[in-house]
Coordinates of C-alpha atoms and ligand atoms in Angstrom, one line a residue:
I1 CA -138.9 74.5 51.1
E2 CA -136.7 71.7 49.9
K3 CA -134.4 73.9 47.9
N4 CA -134.1 76.5 50.7
A5 CA -133.3 73.8 53.3
E6 CA -130.7 72.3 51.0
K7 CA -129.0 75.7 50.4
E8 CA -129.0 76.7 54.0
L9 CA -127.8 73.3 55.2
A10 CA -124.7 73.7 53.0
K11 CA -123.7 76.8 54.9
V12 CA -124.1 75.3 58.4
E13 CA -120.7 75.2 60.1
D14 CA -121.5 74.1 63.7
L15 CA -124.0 72.3 65.9
D16 CA -125.7 75.5 67.0
Q17 CA -126.4 76.6 63.5
L18 CA -127.7 73.1 62.7
E19 CA -130.1 73.2 65.7
D20 CA -131.4 76.6 64.5
L21 CA -132.0 75.1 61.1
R22 CA -133.8 72.1 62.5
I23 CA -136.2 74.4 64.5
K24 CA -136.8 76.5 61.4
Y25 CA -137.9 73.5 59.2
L26 CA -138.9 70.8 61.5
G27 CA -139.9 72.6 64.7
K28 CA -143.5 73.1 66.1
K29 CA -143.7 76.4 64.3
G30 CA -141.4 75.3 61.4
A31 CA -141.9 75.3 57.7
I32 CA -143.2 71.7 57.4
Q33 CA -145.6 72.1 60.3
S34 CA -147.1 75.2 58.6
V35 CA -147.9 73.1 55.6
F36 CA -149.9 70.7 57.9
S37 CA -151.7 73.5 59.6
K38 CA -152.8 74.9 56.3
M39 CA -154.4 71.5 55.3
G40 CA -157.9 72.8 56.1
K41 CA -157.7 75.3 53.2
I42 CA -156.7 72.7 50.7
E43 CA -159.2 70.9 48.5
A44 CA -160.2 67.5 50.0
E45 CA -158.8 65.3 47.2
Q46 CA -155.5 67.2 47.2
R47 CA -155.0 66.7 51.0
P48 CA -153.5 63.1 50.9
I49 CA -151.1 64.0 48.2
V50 CA -149.9 67.2 49.9
G51 CA -149.7 65.4 53.3
K52 CA -147.7 62.5 51.8
N53 CA -145.2 64.9 50.1
A54 CA -144.9 67.0 53.3
N55 CA -144.1 63.8 55.3
I56 CA -141.5 62.7 52.7
L57 CA -139.9 66.1 52.8
K58 CA -139.9 66.1 56.6
N59 CA -138.0 62.8 56.7
K60 CA -135.6 63.9 54.0
I61 CA -134.7 67.0 55.9
Q62 CA -134.3 65.0 59.1
N63 CA -131.9 62.7 57.3
W64 CA -129.9 65.5 56.0
I65 CA -129.6 67.0 59.4
N66 CA -128.5 63.7 60.9
E67 CA -125.9 63.2 58.2
H68 CA -124.7 66.7 58.7
Q69 CA -124.5 66.3 62.4
Q70 CA -122.3 63.2 62.0
K71 CA -120.1 65.0 59.6
L72 CA -119.6 68.0 62.0
A73 CA -118.8 65.6 64.9
A74 CA -116.2 63.7 62.8
E75 CA -114.6 67.0 61.8
A76 CA -114.5 68.2 65.4
A77 CA -112.8 65.0 66.5
E78 CA -110.3 65.2 63.7
K79 CA -109.4 68.7 64.7
R80 CA -109.0 67.8 68.3
L81 CA -106.7 64.9 67.4
K82 CA -104.5 67.1 65.4
K83 CA -104.3 69.7 68.1
E84 CA -103.5 67.3 70.9
K85 CA -100.8 65.4 69.1
I86 CA -98.0 64.5 71.5
D87 CA -94.4 64.8 70.4
V88 CA -92.9 61.8 72.2
S89 CA -89.4 62.9 71.2
L90 CA -89.6 66.1 73.4
P91 CA -87.7 65.9 76.8
G92 CA -90.1 65.4 79.7
S93 CA -90.7 68.1 82.3
N94 CA -88.4 67.9 85.3
L95 CA -90.0 66.0 88.2
K96 CA -89.0 67.3 91.6
I97 CA -87.4 64.5 93.6
G98 CA -87.5 64.5 97.4
K99 CA -84.3 64.8 99.4
S100 CA -83.4 63.2 102.6
H101 CA -83.6 65.3 105.7
P102 CA -80.1 66.1 107.3
L103 CA -81.2 64.2 110.5
S104 CA -82.1 61.1 108.4
L105 CA -78.7 61.4 106.6
V106 CA -76.8 61.4 109.9
T107 CA -78.9 58.6 111.4
K108 CA -78.4 56.5 108.3
E109 CA -74.6 57.1 108.4
I110 CA -74.4 56.1 112.1
E111 CA -76.6 53.0 111.5
D112 CA -74.3 51.9 108.6
I113 CA -71.2 52.3 110.7
F114 CA -72.7 50.2 113.6
I115 CA -74.2 47.6 111.3
G116 CA -70.7 47.2 110.0
L117 CA -69.5 46.5 113.5
G118 CA -72.1 43.8 114.0
F119 CA -74.7 45.8 115.9
N120 CA -78.5 45.5 115.5
I121 CA -81.0 48.4 115.3
A122 CA -83.5 48.4 118.1
E123 CA -86.6 50.6 118.7
G124 CA -88.8 51.6 121.6
P125 CA -92.0 53.6 122.1
E126 CA -91.9 57.4 122.3
V127 CA -94.7 57.3 124.8
E128 CA -92.9 55.5 127.6
S129 CA -93.8 54.4 131.1
E130 CA -92.1 55.9 134.2
Y131 CA -90.7 52.5 134.9
Y132 CA -88.6 52.2 131.6
N133 CA -87.7 55.9 131.4
F134 CA -86.6 56.2 135.1
E135 CA -87.2 53.4 137.5
A136 CA -85.4 50.6 135.6
L137 CA -82.6 53.0 134.9
N138 CA -81.8 53.3 138.6
I139 CA -83.6 56.7 138.9
P140 CA -86.1 56.2 141.7
A141 CA -89.2 58.4 142.3
H142 CA -88.2 61.8 143.8
H143 CA -84.6 61.4 142.6
P144 CA -83.3 64.8 141.6
A145 CA -82.2 63.4 138.2
R146 CA -85.9 63.3 137.2
D147 CA -86.0 67.1 137.4
L148 CA -82.9 67.4 135.3
Q149 CA -84.7 65.8 132.4
D150 CA -87.6 68.3 132.2
T151 CA -90.1 65.6 131.6
L152 CA -93.3 66.0 129.6
Y153 CA -95.8 63.9 131.4
I154 CA -98.9 62.4 129.8
D155 CA -100.5 61.2 133.1
D156 CA -99.2 59.9 136.4
H157 CA -97.5 56.9 134.9
Y158 CA -96.8 57.7 131.2
L159 CA -94.6 60.3 129.7
L160 CA -92.8 61.3 126.5
R161 CA -89.4 59.6 126.8
T162 CA -86.7 62.0 127.7
H163 CA -83.9 59.9 126.3
T164 CA -83.4 56.7 124.3
S165 CA -82.0 54.9 127.4
P166 CA -85.3 53.0 128.1
V167 CA -84.6 51.0 124.9
Q168 CA -81.6 49.5 126.9
V169 CA -83.9 48.0 129.4
R170 CA -86.5 46.8 126.8
T171 CA -83.7 45.1 124.8
M172 CA -82.2 43.4 127.9
E173 CA -85.7 42.2 128.9
A174 CA -86.4 40.7 125.5
E175 CA -83.0 39.2 124.7
E176 CA -80.3 37.1 126.2
P177 CA -76.8 38.4 126.3
P178 CA -74.6 39.1 124.4
V179 CA -76.3 42.3 123.2
R180 CA -75.0 44.8 120.6
I181 CA -77.6 47.4 119.6
I182 CA -78.1 51.0 118.7
A183 CA -81.5 52.6 119.1
P184 CA -82.0 55.9 117.2
G185 CA -85.1 57.9 117.8
R186 CA -87.0 60.9 118.9
V187 CA -86.9 62.2 122.5
Y188 CA -88.7 65.0 124.3
R189 CA -88.0 67.5 127.0
S190 CA -89.9 70.6 128.1
D191 CA -87.2 72.9 126.9
E192 CA -87.9 76.3 125.6
L193 CA -87.3 76.5 121.8
D194 CA -84.2 78.5 120.9
A195 CA -81.1 78.2 118.6
S196 CA -79.6 75.3 120.5
H197 CA -82.7 73.7 122.3
S198 CA -85.7 72.0 120.9
P199 CA -88.5 70.3 122.9
I200 CA -88.2 67.5 120.3
F201 CA -84.8 66.2 119.4
H202 CA -83.0 63.0 118.5
Q203 CA -80.6 60.6 120.1
T204 CA -79.2 57.3 119.4
E205 CA -78.6 54.9 122.3
G206 CA -75.8 52.3 122.1
L207 CA -75.6 49.2 124.3
V208 CA -73.1 46.4 124.4
I209 CA -73.4 43.6 127.0
D210 CA -71.2 40.6 127.1
K211 CA -68.6 38.9 129.3
N212 CA -65.5 40.9 130.0
I213 CA -66.6 44.2 128.5
S214 CA -64.5 47.1 129.9
F215 CA -64.2 50.8 129.7
S216 CA -61.5 50.5 127.0
D217 CA -64.1 48.8 124.7
L218 CA -66.3 51.8 125.2
K219 CA -63.4 54.2 124.4
G220 CA -62.4 52.2 121.3
T221 CA -65.9 52.1 120.0
I222 CA -66.5 55.8 120.5
E223 CA -63.1 56.8 118.9
L224 CA -64.0 54.7 115.9
I225 CA -67.4 56.2 115.3
V226 CA -66.2 59.8 115.9
E227 CA -63.4 59.2 113.4
A228 CA -65.9 57.8 110.9
L229 CA -68.1 60.8 111.3
F230 CA -65.6 63.6 111.5
G231 CA -62.3 62.3 110.2
Q232 CA -58.9 61.7 111.8
D233 CA -57.9 65.3 112.6
R234 CA -60.4 65.8 115.4
K235 CA -59.4 65.1 119.0
I236 CA -61.6 63.5 121.5
R237 CA -61.7 63.6 125.3
F238 CA -63.6 61.8 128.1
R239 CA -64.7 64.0 131.0
P240 CA -65.9 62.3 134.3
S241 CA -69.6 62.8 134.7
Y242 CA -72.7 61.4 136.4
F243 CA -75.6 59.3 135.2
P244 CA -77.6 57.1 137.6
F245 CA -77.6 54.2 135.1
T246 CA -73.9 54.1 134.4
E247 CA -70.8 53.8 136.7
P248 CA -68.3 55.2 135.9
S249 CA -69.9 57.8 133.7
A250 CA -68.4 60.2 131.2
E251 CA -69.2 62.9 128.8
V252 CA -67.5 62.8 125.5
D253 CA -66.2 66.0 123.8
V254 CA -64.7 66.5 120.3
S255 CA -62.3 69.3 119.4
C256 CA -63.9 72.3 117.7
I257 CA -61.9 71.5 114.6
V258 CA -65.0 69.6 113.5
C259 CA -66.7 72.9 112.9
G260 CA -63.8 74.6 111.2
G261 CA -61.6 75.8 114.1
D262 CA -62.9 77.9 117.0
G263 CA -65.4 80.0 115.2
C264 CA -68.6 77.9 115.4
S265 CA -71.4 79.1 117.6
L266 CA -71.9 75.6 119.1
C267 CA -68.4 75.4 120.3
S268 CA -67.5 76.6 123.8
Q269 CA -64.6 78.9 124.6
T270 CA -62.6 75.9 125.7
G271 CA -62.4 74.6 122.1
W272 CA -64.4 71.5 123.0
L273 CA -67.8 70.4 122.1
E274 CA -69.9 67.8 124.0
I275 CA -71.6 65.2 121.8
M276 CA -72.6 62.4 124.1
G277 CA -73.0 60.8 127.5
A278 CA -71.6 57.3 128.2
G279 CA -70.5 54.9 130.8
M280 CA -70.4 51.3 132.1
V281 CA -73.9 50.0 132.6
H282 CA -74.7 50.1 136.3
P283 CA -75.1 46.7 138.0
N284 CA -78.5 47.7 139.3
V285 CA -79.7 48.2 135.8
L286 CA -78.4 44.8 134.7
E287 CA -80.0 43.1 137.6
K288 CA -83.4 44.9 137.2
S289 CA -83.4 43.7 133.5
G290 CA -82.7 40.1 134.6
Y291 CA -78.9 39.9 133.7
D292 CA -76.4 38.5 136.2
S293 CA -74.1 41.4 136.9
E294 CA -71.5 39.0 138.3
I295 CA -71.1 37.4 134.8
Y296 CA -72.0 40.2 132.5
S297 CA -70.9 43.8 132.1
G298 CA -71.3 46.3 129.4
F299 CA -71.3 49.9 128.2
A300 CA -73.9 52.3 127.0
F301 CA -73.8 55.7 125.3
G302 CA -76.3 58.3 124.2
V303 CA -75.5 60.6 121.3
G304 CA -77.3 63.8 120.3
L305 CA -78.1 63.4 116.7
D306 CA -79.3 66.9 116.1
R307 CA -76.0 68.3 117.3
L308 CA -74.1 65.9 115.0
A309 CA -76.3 67.0 112.0
L310 CA -75.6 70.7 112.8
L311 CA -71.9 70.1 113.1
K312 CA -71.7 68.0 110.0
Y313 CA -73.5 70.4 107.8
G314 CA -72.3 73.6 109.4
I315 CA -75.7 74.7 110.6
D316 CA -75.9 77.1 113.6
D317 CA -79.6 76.9 114.5
I318 CA -81.4 73.7 115.5
R319 CA -84.8 75.2 114.6
V320 CA -84.2 74.9 110.9
L321 CA -84.2 71.1 111.4
Y322 CA -87.9 71.3 112.3
E323 CA -89.4 74.1 110.2
N324 CA -89.5 72.2 106.9
D325 CA -88.5 75.2 104.9
K326 CA -88.1 73.8 101.4
R327 CA -85.3 76.1 100.6
F328 CA -83.3 74.6 103.5
L329 CA -84.3 71.0 102.8
E330 CA -83.5 71.2 99.1
Q331 CA -79.8 71.6 99.8
F332 CA -79.1 68.1 101.0
Ligands
LIG1 N1 -79.5 59.1 128.5 C1 -78.4 60.1 128.7 C2 -79.0 61.5 128.4 O1 -79.9 61.6 127.7 C3 -77.2 59.8 127.9 C4 -76.5 58.5 128.3 C5 -76.9 57.3 127.6 C6 -75.6 58.5 129.3 C7 -76.2 56.2 128.0 C8 -75.0 57.3 129.6 C9 -75.3 56.2 129.0 O2 -78.4 62.5 128.7

């Protein structure tokens, strides 16, 4: 038994084979056990000797198996280490780095310009009350301007803000004049989604209140920002318009040169493109927010950020800004 076990053990190459060998020699029906089960047939005085030798052999084989098992395990670990060696001199695989969304880029650019002019960044909630979105902006209940805004209502008193103008009121309530803020953010209207309309879009509000602020301050500020965004070659014009919260009010157009001449789909036949509403803050709005309209005056404007992003990057469909197609987003 001993010689056979030794010979066979030398050939064992893995743990499965080793287990087979253990069963063959040390198992319940194994070679050693069969010696014990034949004890009855052995002469009485021989039995202790045979039993003792069988036990010694059993322990010996068990020890061999243990040793062999350790050897196999060590070999396997060695092999794995060799296989898994890391070459630290190889270049790493390219990690994909996220890119900024075009809307974030335009927002950041505008923020930087206005911070340079001494403005602060203000914020307001997207779920807004009727009071801040309309009432405080001189748009009373049943005023037709409410219909113009295609409001998405949440209940009788709350709605998704239709413009960033409520931040004007919130800022004036919270701060003493002078005020110089811009308030970029998301706004909502129940518009049908198409190439030039989205029910979610972005504006930035601007508000300046101080003593002796005039329409020429508004003009100068807007000229400056349009120039910073689109360069010196573009022309700019103010068209008289109407907003309940400004008086006088204007809409601001830039020449279609900003989208490469007259060919761009956003540009009208006239060669002009509307980018914002603006005006002198209405005395009613100042008074409702607790400012004395005899002492203070100011201007406000609201710019459509999506449109600026489309213009700036030569995109002709607003929907791509919201679809999160990676092939589109990777370009910026
Ligand atoms: N809130 C107006 C709009 O969404 C834009 C605007 C802002 C006009 C500030 C005048 C002053 O159309």
